[in-house]
Coordinates of C-alpha atoms in Angstrom, one line a residue:
Chain A
M12 CA 3.7 -8.8 4.8
I13 CA 6.9 -6.5 4.4
W14 CA 7.9 -8.0 1.2
G15 CA 4.3 -7.0 -0.2
A16 CA 4.8 -3.6 1.4
Y17 CA 8.2 -3.0 0.0
R18 CA 7.1 -4.0 -3.3
W19 CA 4.3 -1.5 -3.2
E20 CA 6.9 1.4 -2.0
V21 CA 9.0 0.7 -5.1
R22 CA 5.9 0.7 -7.2
K23 CA 4.7 4.1 -5.7
L24 CA 8.4 5.3 -6.3
L25 CA 8.4 4.4 -9.9
R26 CA 5.1 6.3 -10.5
Q27 CA 6.4 9.4 -8.8
K28 CA 8.0 12.2 -11.1
R29 CA 10.7 12.9 -8.2
T30 CA 12.1 9.5 -8.9
L31 CA 12.1 10.0 -12.3
A32 CA 13.7 13.4 -12.0
A33 CA 16.4 12.0 -9.9
A34 CA 17.3 9.3 -12.5
A35 CA 17.3 11.8 -15.0
A36 CA 19.5 14.0 -13.1
A37 CA 22.0 11.2 -12.6
V38 CA 21.7 10.2 -16.4
L39 CA 22.4 13.9 -17.2
Y40 CA 25.3 14.1 -14.7
A41 CA 27.0 11.2 -16.3
L42 CA 26.7 12.3 -20.0
A43 CA 27.8 15.8 -19.2
F44 CA 31.2 14.1 -17.9
V45 CA 31.4 12.0 -20.8
V46 CA 30.7 14.9 -23.6
T47 CA 33.0 17.2 -21.9
L48 CA 36.1 15.1 -21.5
R49 CA 35.1 13.8 -25.1
L50 CA 35.5 17.2 -26.6
K51 CA 38.2 18.6 -24.3
S52 CA 41.2 18.2 -26.4
K53 CA 43.7 19.2 -23.5
G54 CA 44.0 18.1 -19.9
G55 CA 41.6 15.8 -18.2
L56 CA 40.9 14.9 -14.3
P57 CA 42.6 16.2 -11.4
P58 CA 45.6 14.2 -10.7
D59 CA 44.1 13.1 -7.4
I60 CA 41.6 10.9 -9.0
P61 CA 43.1 7.4 -9.4
L62 CA 43.9 6.5 -13.0
A63 CA 43.3 10.3 -14.0
G64 CA 46.0 10.2 -16.6
Q65 CA 44.3 7.4 -18.4
V66 CA 40.8 8.8 -18.6
K67 CA 40.7 9.0 -22.4
Q68 CA 42.6 5.5 -22.7
T69 CA 39.9 3.2 -21.3
A70 CA 36.4 3.2 -20.4
A71 CA 36.9 2.2 -16.8
V72 CA 38.3 5.6 -15.6
L73 CA 35.8 8.4 -16.2
P74 CA 33.1 6.6 -14.0
L75 CA 35.6 6.9 -11.3
A76 CA 35.8 10.7 -11.8
L77 CA 32.0 11.1 -11.2
L78 CA 32.2 9.6 -8.0
A79 CA 35.0 11.8 -6.9
F80 CA 33.0 15.1 -8.1
A81 CA 29.7 13.7 -6.4
T82 CA 30.7 13.7 -3.0
F83 CA 30.4 17.1 -1.7
F84 CA 26.8 18.0 -3.1
G85 CA 25.9 15.7 -5.9
A86 CA 25.7 12.5 -3.6
P87 CA 23.9 14.2 -0.7
I88 CA 21.3 16.0 -3.1
I89 CA 20.5 12.8 -5.3
A90 CA 20.6 10.3 -2.1
S91 CA 18.1 12.5 -0.2
L92 CA 15.3 13.4 -3.1
V93 CA 13.4 10.1 -2.5
P94 CA 14.2 9.1 1.0
G95 CA 13.7 12.7 2.1
D96 CA 10.3 12.6 0.7
I97 CA 9.4 9.0 1.4
I98 CA 7.7 9.7 4.6
A99 CA 7.1 13.3 4.4
S100 CA 5.0 12.9 1.5
E101 CA 2.7 10.4 3.5
D102 CA 2.2 13.4 6.0
T103 CA 1.5 16.0 3.0
N104 CA -0.9 13.6 1.5
N105 CA -2.5 12.5 4.7
T106 CA -2.2 8.8 3.6
L107 CA -0.7 7.3 6.7
K108 CA -4.0 7.2 8.5
M109 CA -5.1 4.8 5.7
I110 CA -2.4 2.5 5.6
L111 CA -2.1 2.4 9.3
T112 CA -5.5 1.3 9.9
R113 CA -4.7 -1.9 8.1
S114 CA -3.4 -5.1 9.0
A115 CA 0.2 -4.0 8.5
G116 CA 2.0 -2.4 11.7
R117 CA 4.2 0.5 11.7
G118 CA 7.1 -1.7 11.7
T119 CA 6.0 -3.1 8.5
I120 CA 5.7 0.2 7.0
Y121 CA 8.8 1.7 8.2
A122 CA 10.9 -1.2 7.2
A123 CA 9.5 -1.3 3.6
K124 CA 10.2 2.5 3.4
V125 CA 13.8 1.7 4.6
L126 CA 14.1 -1.0 2.0
A127 CA 12.6 1.1 -0.8
S128 CA 15.0 3.9 0.1
A129 CA 18.0 1.6 0.0
T130 CA 16.5 0.2 -3.3
Y131 CA 16.5 3.6 -4.8
A132 CA 19.8 4.6 -3.9
V133 CA 21.1 1.2 -5.3
A134 CA 19.1 2.1 -8.5
L135 CA 20.4 5.5 -8.8
V136 CA 24.1 4.6 -8.2
G137 CA 23.5 1.7 -10.8
V138 CA 22.0 4.2 -13.4
L139 CA 25.0 6.3 -12.9
L140 CA 27.3 3.7 -13.4
L141 CA 25.6 2.3 -16.5
T142 CA 25.5 5.7 -18.0
A143 CA 29.1 6.4 -17.4
L144 CA 30.4 3.3 -18.4
V145 CA 28.1 3.1 -21.6
G146 CA 29.0 6.6 -22.5
S147 CA 33.0 6.2 -21.7
T148 CA 32.9 2.9 -23.7
I149 CA 31.4 4.6 -26.7
A150 CA 33.8 7.6 -26.3
F151 CA 36.9 6.1 -25.5
G152 CA 36.6 2.1 -25.8
I153 CA 37.5 -0.7 -23.3
H154 CA 41.5 -1.2 -23.0
P155 CA 43.8 -2.3 -20.4
A156 CA 44.7 -0.1 -17.5
R157 CA 47.6 0.3 -15.2
L158 CA 46.5 0.7 -11.6
E159 CA 48.2 2.9 -9.1
N160 CA 50.4 0.1 -7.8
G161 CA 51.7 -0.4 -11.3
R162 CA 49.9 -3.5 -12.1
L163 CA 48.6 -3.4 -15.8
V164 CA 45.1 -5.1 -15.7
G165 CA 42.8 -6.0 -19.0
G166 CA 40.0 -3.5 -19.8
L167 CA 37.3 -5.6 -18.6
H168 CA 38.9 -6.5 -15.2
A169 CA 39.2 -2.5 -14.9
V170 CA 35.8 -2.2 -15.6
G171 CA 35.0 -4.8 -13.0
L172 CA 37.2 -2.8 -10.6
T173 CA 35.1 0.2 -11.5
I174 CA 32.0 -1.7 -10.7
G175 CA 33.4 -2.7 -7.4
A176 CA 34.2 1.1 -6.8
Y177 CA 30.6 2.1 -7.4
A178 CA 29.5 -0.9 -4.9
A179 CA 31.9 0.7 -2.3
Y180 CA 30.7 4.1 -3.1
L181 CA 27.2 3.0 -2.3
L182 CA 28.0 2.7 1.4
P183 CA 28.2 6.1 2.2
V184 CA 25.4 7.1 -0.2
L185 CA 23.0 4.6 1.9
V186 CA 24.2 6.5 5.1
L187 CA 23.1 9.8 3.4
A188 CA 19.7 8.0 2.3
A189 CA 19.3 7.1 6.0
V190 CA 20.0 10.2 7.2
A191 CA 17.5 11.9 4.6
L192 CA 14.8 9.2 5.8
F193 CA 15.4 10.2 9.6
L194 CA 14.6 13.8 8.6
S195 CA 11.6 12.8 6.4
T196 CA 10.4 11.2 9.4
A197 CA 11.6 13.9 12.1
T198 CA 10.6 17.3 10.2
R199 CA 7.6 15.9 8.0
N200 CA 8.7 18.0 5.1
A201 CA 10.8 16.9 2.2
P202 CA 12.6 20.1 1.4
A203 CA 13.8 20.5 4.9
A204 CA 14.8 16.7 4.8
I205 CA 16.9 17.2 1.6
I206 CA 18.5 20.4 2.6
G207 CA 19.0 19.0 5.9
T208 CA 21.0 15.9 4.4
V209 CA 23.4 18.3 2.4
F210 CA 23.9 20.2 5.6
V211 CA 24.7 16.8 7.5
S212 CA 26.9 15.7 4.8
L213 CA 28.8 19.2 4.7
L214 CA 28.9 19.1 8.6
F215 CA 30.7 15.7 8.2
Q216 CA 33.1 17.1 5.7
G217 CA 33.6 20.2 8.0
I218 CA 34.6 18.1 11.1
A219 CA 36.9 15.7 9.0
A220 CA 38.9 18.7 7.8
L221 CA 39.3 19.8 11.6
P222 CA 43.1 19.5 12.7
G223 CA 44.0 16.9 15.2
L224 CA 41.6 14.3 14.2
G225 CA 44.4 11.9 12.7
G226 CA 43.4 8.4 14.0
A227 CA 39.9 9.3 14.0
K228 CA 39.6 10.0 10.2
P229 CA 39.1 6.6 9.1
Y230 CA 36.2 6.4 11.0
L231 CA 34.6 9.5 10.0
L232 CA 31.9 9.7 7.0
P233 CA 34.1 11.4 4.4
D234 CA 36.7 8.9 4.3
Q235 CA 34.2 6.3 3.3
F236 CA 33.6 8.0 0.2
T237 CA 37.2 7.2 -0.9
A238 CA 37.4 3.6 0.2
W239 CA 36.8 2.6 -3.3
E240 CA 40.0 3.9 -4.2
S241 CA 41.5 0.7 -2.4
L242 CA 40.5 -1.2 -5.2
F243 CA 43.0 0.6 -7.2
G244 CA 46.0 0.4 -5.1
G245 CA 45.1 3.7 -3.1
A246 CA 44.2 4.1 0.7
G247 CA 41.3 3.1 2.4
S248 CA 39.6 0.0 3.2
I249 CA 36.3 -1.2 1.9
P250 CA 35.5 -3.6 4.8
R251 CA 36.3 -0.8 7.3
A252 CA 33.9 1.2 5.2
A253 CA 31.2 -1.1 5.1
L254 CA 31.3 -1.7 9.4
V255 CA 31.7 2.2 9.9
C256 CA 28.8 3.1 7.3
A257 CA 26.7 0.4 8.9
V258 CA 26.9 2.1 12.2
Y259 CA 26.3 5.5 10.5
A260 CA 23.2 4.5 8.8
A261 CA 21.7 2.4 11.6
V262 CA 21.7 5.7 14.2
P263 CA 19.4 7.7 11.9
A264 CA 17.5 4.8 10.8
L265 CA 16.7 3.5 14.0
A266 CA 16.2 7.3 15.5
G267 CA 13.4 7.5 12.7
W268 CA 11.8 4.5 13.8
L269 CA 11.6 5.6 17.3
I270 CA 9.7 8.6 16.1
F271 CA 7.7 6.9 13.4
R272 CA 6.5 4.3 16.2
R273 CA 5.5 6.5 18.6
R274 CA 4.0 9.6 16.5
D275 CA 0.5 10.7 16.5
I276 CA -1.3 10.5 12.9
A277 CA -3.1 13.5 13.1
G278 CA -2.5 15.2 9.8
L279 CA -1.0 18.5 9.1
Chain B
M19 CA -9.0 -10.3 5.0
C20 CA -11.1 -9.2 2.3
A21 CA -14.9 -9.6 1.6
H22 CA -16.9 -10.9 -1.1
V23 CA -19.3 -7.9 -1.9
D24 CA -22.1 -7.0 -4.3
G25 CA -23.3 -3.9 -5.9
W26 CA -23.3 -0.1 -4.2
S27 CA -27.4 -0.7 -4.5
G28 CA -26.7 -3.8 -2.6
T29 CA -28.8 -6.6 -2.8
G30 CA -28.0 -10.0 -1.2
S31 CA -24.6 -8.6 0.1
D32 CA -22.5 -11.0 1.9
V33 CA -19.9 -8.1 3.0
G34 CA -20.5 -8.1 6.7
A35 CA -21.5 -11.8 7.1
A36 CA -20.2 -13.1 10.2
S37 CA -19.4 -16.4 8.1
V38 CA -16.8 -14.5 6.1
R39 CA -15.3 -12.1 8.7
S40 CA -12.3 -12.8 10.8
G41 CA -13.8 -15.0 14.0
S42 CA -11.2 -13.1 16.3
A43 CA -13.2 -10.0 16.0
L44 CA -16.4 -11.6 17.3
N45 CA -15.2 -12.7 20.6
G46 CA -18.2 -11.3 22.5
S47 CA -16.9 -8.0 23.8
P48 CA -18.6 -5.1 22.6
P49 CA -17.2 -3.6 19.3
V50 CA -16.1 -0.5 21.1
E51 CA -15.8 0.6 24.5
V52 CA -14.4 3.9 25.6
Q53 CA -13.7 4.7 29.5
S54 CA -12.7 8.1 30.6
L55 CA -10.7 8.9 27.3
R56 CA -8.9 12.0 27.5
K57 CA -6.4 13.7 24.9
T58 CA -4.9 17.3 25.2
Y59 CA -2.9 19.4 23.0
G60 CA -0.8 21.5 25.1
H61 CA -3.1 23.6 27.2
V62 CA -6.2 22.5 25.2
V63 CA -8.3 19.6 26.4
A64 CA -9.5 18.1 23.1
V65 CA -11.3 15.1 24.5
D66 CA -12.1 15.4 28.5
G67 CA -13.3 12.1 30.0
V68 CA -15.5 10.8 27.3
D69 CA -17.4 7.2 28.2
L70 CA -19.2 5.2 25.4
T71 CA -20.2 1.8 24.5
V72 CA -21.2 0.7 21.1
H73 CA -23.0 -2.4 21.1
T74 CA -23.0 -5.2 18.6
G75 CA -25.6 -4.4 15.7
D76 CA -25.6 -0.9 16.7
V77 CA -25.6 2.1 14.3
Y78 CA -24.0 4.5 16.5
G79 CA -24.6 8.0 15.6
Y80 CA -21.3 10.0 16.8
L81 CA -22.4 14.0 17.1
G82 CA -21.0 17.2 17.9
P83 CA -20.2 20.6 16.8
N84 CA -17.0 21.3 15.3
G85 CA -13.9 21.1 17.6
A86 CA -16.0 18.9 20.3
G87 CA -13.3 16.3 19.9
K88 CA -15.3 13.7 17.5
T89 CA -12.4 13.2 15.1
T90 CA -9.8 13.1 18.0
T91 CA -11.8 10.3 19.6
L92 CA -12.2 8.6 16.5
R93 CA -8.3 8.7 15.7
M94 CA -7.7 7.4 19.4
V95 CA -10.2 4.6 18.5
L96 CA -8.5 3.4 15.8
G97 CA -5.1 3.8 17.3
L98 CA -3.7 6.6 15.4
I99 CA -3.0 9.1 18.1
R100 CA -2.3 8.1 21.6
R101 CA -4.3 9.0 24.5
D102 CA -3.5 10.7 27.5
G103 CA -5.8 8.8 29.9
G104 CA -8.6 6.2 29.8
A105 CA -8.9 3.2 28.0
V106 CA -10.3 2.1 24.6
R107 CA -11.1 -1.4 23.6
L108 CA -12.5 -2.8 20.1
F109 CA -13.8 -6.1 20.6
G110 CA -11.7 -6.3 23.9
R111 CA -8.4 -5.3 22.6
D112 CA -6.5 -2.1 22.9
P113 CA -5.8 -0.7 19.7
A114 CA -2.7 0.8 21.3
E115 CA -1.3 -2.6 20.8
G116 CA -1.1 -2.6 17.5
P117 CA -2.8 -3.6 14.2
A118 CA -3.9 -7.1 15.6
A119 CA -6.3 -5.2 17.7
L120 CA -7.9 -3.9 14.4
A121 CA -8.8 -7.2 13.2
G122 CA -12.3 -6.9 12.0
V123 CA -12.3 -3.0 12.2
A124 CA -12.2 -0.8 9.3
G125 CA -13.1 2.8 8.4
F126 CA -11.7 6.2 7.9
V127 CA -11.1 9.4 10.0
E128 CA -11.8 12.5 8.0
S129 CA -11.9 12.3 4.4
P130 CA -10.3 9.3 3.2
T131 CA -6.8 9.8 1.4
F132 CA -5.2 7.6 -1.3
Y133 CA -2.2 8.1 -3.4
P134 CA -2.9 10.5 -6.1
Y135 CA -0.4 9.0 -8.7
L136 CA -2.3 5.4 -8.4
S137 CA -5.3 4.3 -9.8
G138 CA -8.4 3.6 -7.8
R139 CA -7.9 0.0 -8.1
E140 CA -4.2 0.4 -7.4
N141 CA -4.9 2.1 -4.3
L142 CA -7.2 -0.7 -2.9
E143 CA -4.8 -3.3 -4.1
L144 CA -2.1 -1.5 -2.1
L145 CA -4.3 -1.4 1.0
G146 CA -5.2 -5.1 0.3
T147 CA -1.6 -6.2 0.4
L148 CA -1.2 -4.4 3.7
D149 CA -4.2 -6.4 4.8
G150 CA -2.3 -9.7 3.9
G151 CA -3.5 -10.1 0.5
C152 CA -6.9 -9.4 -1.4
P153 CA -7.8 -11.3 -4.6
G154 CA -8.4 -8.8 -7.6
R155 CA -12.0 -10.2 -8.1
W156 CA -12.8 -8.9 -4.5
V157 CA -11.2 -5.7 -5.2
D158 CA -13.4 -5.1 -8.1
E159 CA -16.6 -6.4 -6.3
C160 CA -15.7 -3.5 -3.9
L161 CA -15.4 -1.0 -6.5
D162 CA -18.5 -2.3 -8.2
R163 CA -20.2 -1.8 -4.9
V164 CA -19.6 1.8 -4.7
G165 CA -20.0 2.7 -8.4
L166 CA -16.1 3.1 -9.2
L167 CA -15.6 0.0 -11.2
D168 CA -15.8 2.2 -14.4
R169 CA -13.5 4.5 -13.2
A170 CA -11.0 2.0 -11.5
R171 CA -8.0 2.6 -13.6
D172 CA -8.1 6.4 -13.4
R173 CA -5.9 8.2 -11.1
V174 CA -7.1 9.0 -7.8
G175 CA -5.8 12.5 -8.6
G176 CA -8.5 12.8 -11.0
Y177 CA -11.3 11.9 -8.5
S178 CA -14.0 14.2 -7.2
L179 CA -14.3 14.3 -3.3
G180 CA -17.6 12.4 -3.6
M181 CA -15.4 9.7 -5.6
R182 CA -12.8 9.6 -3.0
Q183 CA -15.3 8.9 -0.4
R184 CA -16.9 6.0 -2.4
L185 CA -13.3 4.6 -2.9
G186 CA -12.9 4.9 1.1
I187 CA -16.0 3.0 1.6
A188 CA -14.7 0.4 -0.8
A189 CA -11.5 0.2 0.8
S190 CA -13.4 -0.3 4.1
L191 CA -15.7 -3.2 3.0
M192 CA -12.6 -4.9 1.8
R193 CA -11.7 -5.6 5.1
R194 CA -15.1 -7.4 5.9
P195 CA -15.4 -5.2 9.0
A196 CA -17.3 -6.3 12.2
L197 CA -17.0 -2.7 13.0
L198 CA -17.2 -0.1 10.6
V199 CA -16.0 3.5 11.8
L200 CA -17.2 6.1 9.3
D201 CA -16.4 9.8 9.7
E202 CA -18.4 12.2 7.7
P203 CA -18.9 9.6 5.2
A204 CA -21.4 11.7 3.1
N205 CA -19.1 14.6 2.8
G206 CA -19.0 15.4 -1.1
L207 CA -21.3 12.7 -2.1
D208 CA -24.1 14.1 -4.5
P209 CA -27.7 13.3 -3.6
A210 CA -27.8 9.9 -5.3
G211 CA -24.4 9.1 -3.2
I212 CA -26.0 9.9 -0.1
R213 CA -29.0 7.8 -0.8
D214 CA -26.7 4.8 -1.6
M215 CA -24.5 5.4 1.4
R216 CA -27.9 5.8 3.7
Q217 CA -28.9 2.3 2.2
L218 CA -25.7 0.7 2.6
I219 CA -25.6 1.8 6.2
S220 CA -29.2 0.4 6.8
E221 CA -28.2 -2.9 5.1
L222 CA -25.0 -3.5 6.8
P223 CA -26.3 -4.1 10.3
E224 CA -28.5 -6.8 9.0
Q225 CA -25.4 -8.8 8.1
G226 CA -23.9 -8.2 11.5
V227 CA -22.1 -5.1 11.0
T228 CA -21.5 -2.8 13.7
I229 CA -21.3 1.2 12.6
L230 CA -19.8 4.0 14.4
Y231 CA -21.1 6.7 12.5
S232 CA -20.0 10.4 12.8
S233 CA -21.8 12.7 10.8
H234 CA -23.1 16.3 10.8
L235 CA -26.0 15.3 8.9
L236 CA -28.4 15.2 11.7
A237 CA -31.4 14.1 9.7
E238 CA -29.2 11.0 8.2
V239 CA -28.2 10.2 11.8
E240 CA -31.8 10.4 13.0
D241 CA -32.9 8.3 9.9
V242 CA -29.9 5.4 10.1
C243 CA -29.1 5.3 14.0
N244 CA -30.5 3.7 16.6
R245 CA -28.1 5.1 19.3
V246 CA -26.1 8.2 19.5
A247 CA -23.5 10.2 21.5
I248 CA -23.6 13.9 21.5
L249 CA -20.2 15.1 22.2
N250 CA -19.8 19.1 23.5
A251 CA -16.3 20.5 24.3
G252 CA -14.9 17.2 24.5
R253 CA -17.4 15.7 26.9
V254 CA -20.4 13.4 26.4
A255 CA -23.5 15.6 26.6
F256 CA -25.7 12.6 26.2
E257 CA -25.3 9.0 25.2
G258 CA -28.3 6.5 24.5
G259 CA -30.9 5.8 22.4
L260 CA -32.8 8.1 20.5
D261 CA -36.0 7.7 22.4
E262 CA -34.1 8.2 25.5
L263 CA -32.8 11.4 24.2
R264 CA -36.4 12.7 23.5
A265 CA -37.4 11.2 26.8
S266 CA -34.9 13.5 28.7
F267 CA -36.1 16.4 27.0
G268 CA -39.7 15.5 27.9
E269 CA -42.2 15.6 25.2
T270 CA -44.3 18.6 23.6
T271 CA -48.0 18.3 23.0
R272 CA -49.9 20.7 21.3
I273 CA -53.4 21.3 22.4
V274 CA -55.9 23.4 20.2
T275 CA -59.0 24.6 22.4
P276 CA -61.4 27.6 21.9
D277 CA -60.1 28.9 25.4
A278 CA -56.3 28.9 25.3
A279 CA -56.2 31.1 28.6
R280 CA -58.2 29.0 30.9
T281 CA -56.5 25.8 29.5
V282 CA -53.1 27.1 30.6
A283 CA -54.4 27.8 33.9
I284 CA -55.8 24.4 34.4
A285 CA -52.6 23.2 33.2
A286 CA -50.9 25.0 35.8
A287 CA -53.3 23.9 38.5
S288 CA -52.5 20.5 37.5
G289 CA -49.1 20.8 37.9
I290 CA -47.9 21.7 34.4
A291 CA -45.9 24.8 34.4
A292 CA -44.2 24.6 31.2
A293 CA -47.4 25.7 29.4
K294 CA -47.7 28.6 26.9
V295 CA -49.9 29.9 24.0
E296 CA -48.3 30.2 20.5
D297 CA -49.9 30.2 17.1
D298 CA -53.5 30.2 18.6
A299 CA -52.7 26.7 20.4
V300 CA -51.5 25.6 23.8
W301 CA -47.8 24.1 24.1
I302 CA -47.0 22.0 27.0
D303 CA -43.8 20.1 28.0
A304 CA -44.9 17.2 30.0
P305 CA -44.9 13.5 30.2
T306 CA -47.9 11.3 28.8
S307 CA -49.3 10.8 32.3
A308 CA -49.6 14.4 33.0
V309 CA -51.1 15.3 29.5
D310 CA -53.8 12.3 30.2
A311 CA -54.8 14.1 33.6
L312 CA -54.9 17.3 31.9
T313 CA -57.4 16.2 29.0
L314 CA -59.8 14.9 31.9
A315 CA -59.7 18.2 33.8
L316 CA -60.2 20.0 30.4
G317 CA -63.3 17.8 29.8
S318 CA -64.9 18.5 33.5
A319 CA -64.1 22.0 33.2
G320 CA -66.4 21.9 29.7
I321 CA -63.2 23.1 27.5
P322 CA -63.4 21.2 24.2
I323 CA -60.5 19.8 22.7
R324 CA -60.3 20.5 19.1
S325 CA -56.8 18.6 18.7
L326 CA -54.1 17.2 20.5
T327 CA -50.8 16.5 19.1
R328 CA -47.6 15.0 20.2
E329 CA -44.8 16.8 18.7
R330 CA -41.9 14.7 18.1
R331 CA -38.8 16.7 18.4
S332 CA -36.2 16.2 15.8
L333 CA -32.7 15.1 16.6
E334 CA -31.7 18.8 15.2
E335 CA -33.7 20.4 17.9
L336 CA -32.3 18.3 20.8
F337 CA -28.6 18.4 19.4
F338 CA -28.8 22.0 19.5
Q339 CA -30.6 22.2 23.0
L340 CA -27.7 19.9 24.4
T341 CA -24.6 21.9 22.6
E342 CA -25.7 25.4 22.6
N343 CA -27.0 25.3 26.2
T344 CA -23.9 23.8 27.5
S345 CA -21.5 25.3 25.6

């Protein structure tokens, strides 16, 4: 029954303006980068972004810049836009009392919402990647790229690495989606869940900036946003990011479930 | 889980027939058993030791003034909120144990709510999926039964309150319930809708469906319910048949005679203290046997009786007597 409930959750998301607005925002964000860099005659990306110097030479680089710039605000806002609303809106519309008096249990409903939130995050990152790749391909073409370690790779290979980078970036985005889902369950208020997710993200960034954390930093959330750089010869570890993000995502998702399974459905 | 149904006007409907309903719901236990049910919100006691039993085939009216605890009780009955004390059993199962306990049970609390951006049909299809699947034909038949088939493709956001009520009924019928819990189902319905609702509620028990019916429309309840519970300030002020309710208050008899004053005196001498003169008639509250004795006494005293009428109290009168006297 989870599969059926999940399909309906996705269908509901596709019918809501909020989802379409998030997708449009992702497209506009990507296109803004493409247009700006295409029109910019001098300079380019900050040098700390992998392959920054080759941004106008091959399509694989510009999408990476989007990731680097999105970490502080873009990712938490976009990642929380729908998951932050997915349970809160049921409270607002008073629809939980209808669906929870059917044969599907709370576990089924919650699992379907978790899966739908994850699907949304995957789709949104996919839209961002697709727009950025198509835009930068049109603007700059697909050409070989030289990685941070000096290895020259073909244009399509570089694009493949970029796709891998987005897959790796998805991991911490899913953590933010899980945080938003938890806040949506706990606060029953979509704006509070979205703002709260941004706050939690900034809090993680602040903690990571504290001095003396040395060995713990690779296990803090902000480092997972740059794990994709390892694909291009930079620091970081994607397997470790997967493990760390799984733990970080599981905690809010389980906490949300503990609230959801026991809560009274009494309307707002 | 879904049911085969006929039109809203309902002729030969199979919606509640036991043959198509989940057999697990029909296990011999009463559809609803509530014992010492209690719910508090902070220092406010919303439901305070409610006991009630709905028997198979009952159309059970659940009445009470605003804030009496009716909806809170129904929410606990459907497992939507946790109880602080007491027990609830639906066909012998505790709804707090999960959705399996709601097999054969359908209904809604307060106004039924739907996803406004989905159409009426989509909303029912969604609910059907959560019931384990429901053929589209059945969805259409349920929509047809409540007169919404023509608007099935419209978004629910554009529905009137009455149309949402109808959709709520359709959503409930889809589960081919053995027990139907309805909270103010006539809210927002136009007169034709109320008539159709009354007819539906009258038909369903014939097909084996038990109905727990909460409403403020006392005339409707009086018309369709065989048993009632009247809740006041979180407690059951009365539970039983309508006749029992009337009997518990005694019955009023109106006697027209040419000598009201002597009639009152003879009534008092016969042990009927509650006799008064009003509108040129003598009104007495007394059981049938006492009235029989009084008529003989009046005859013996030579006082003619021009008319003698047993006045049946309406549910509304009894409701106010119960709820306003004890508030």
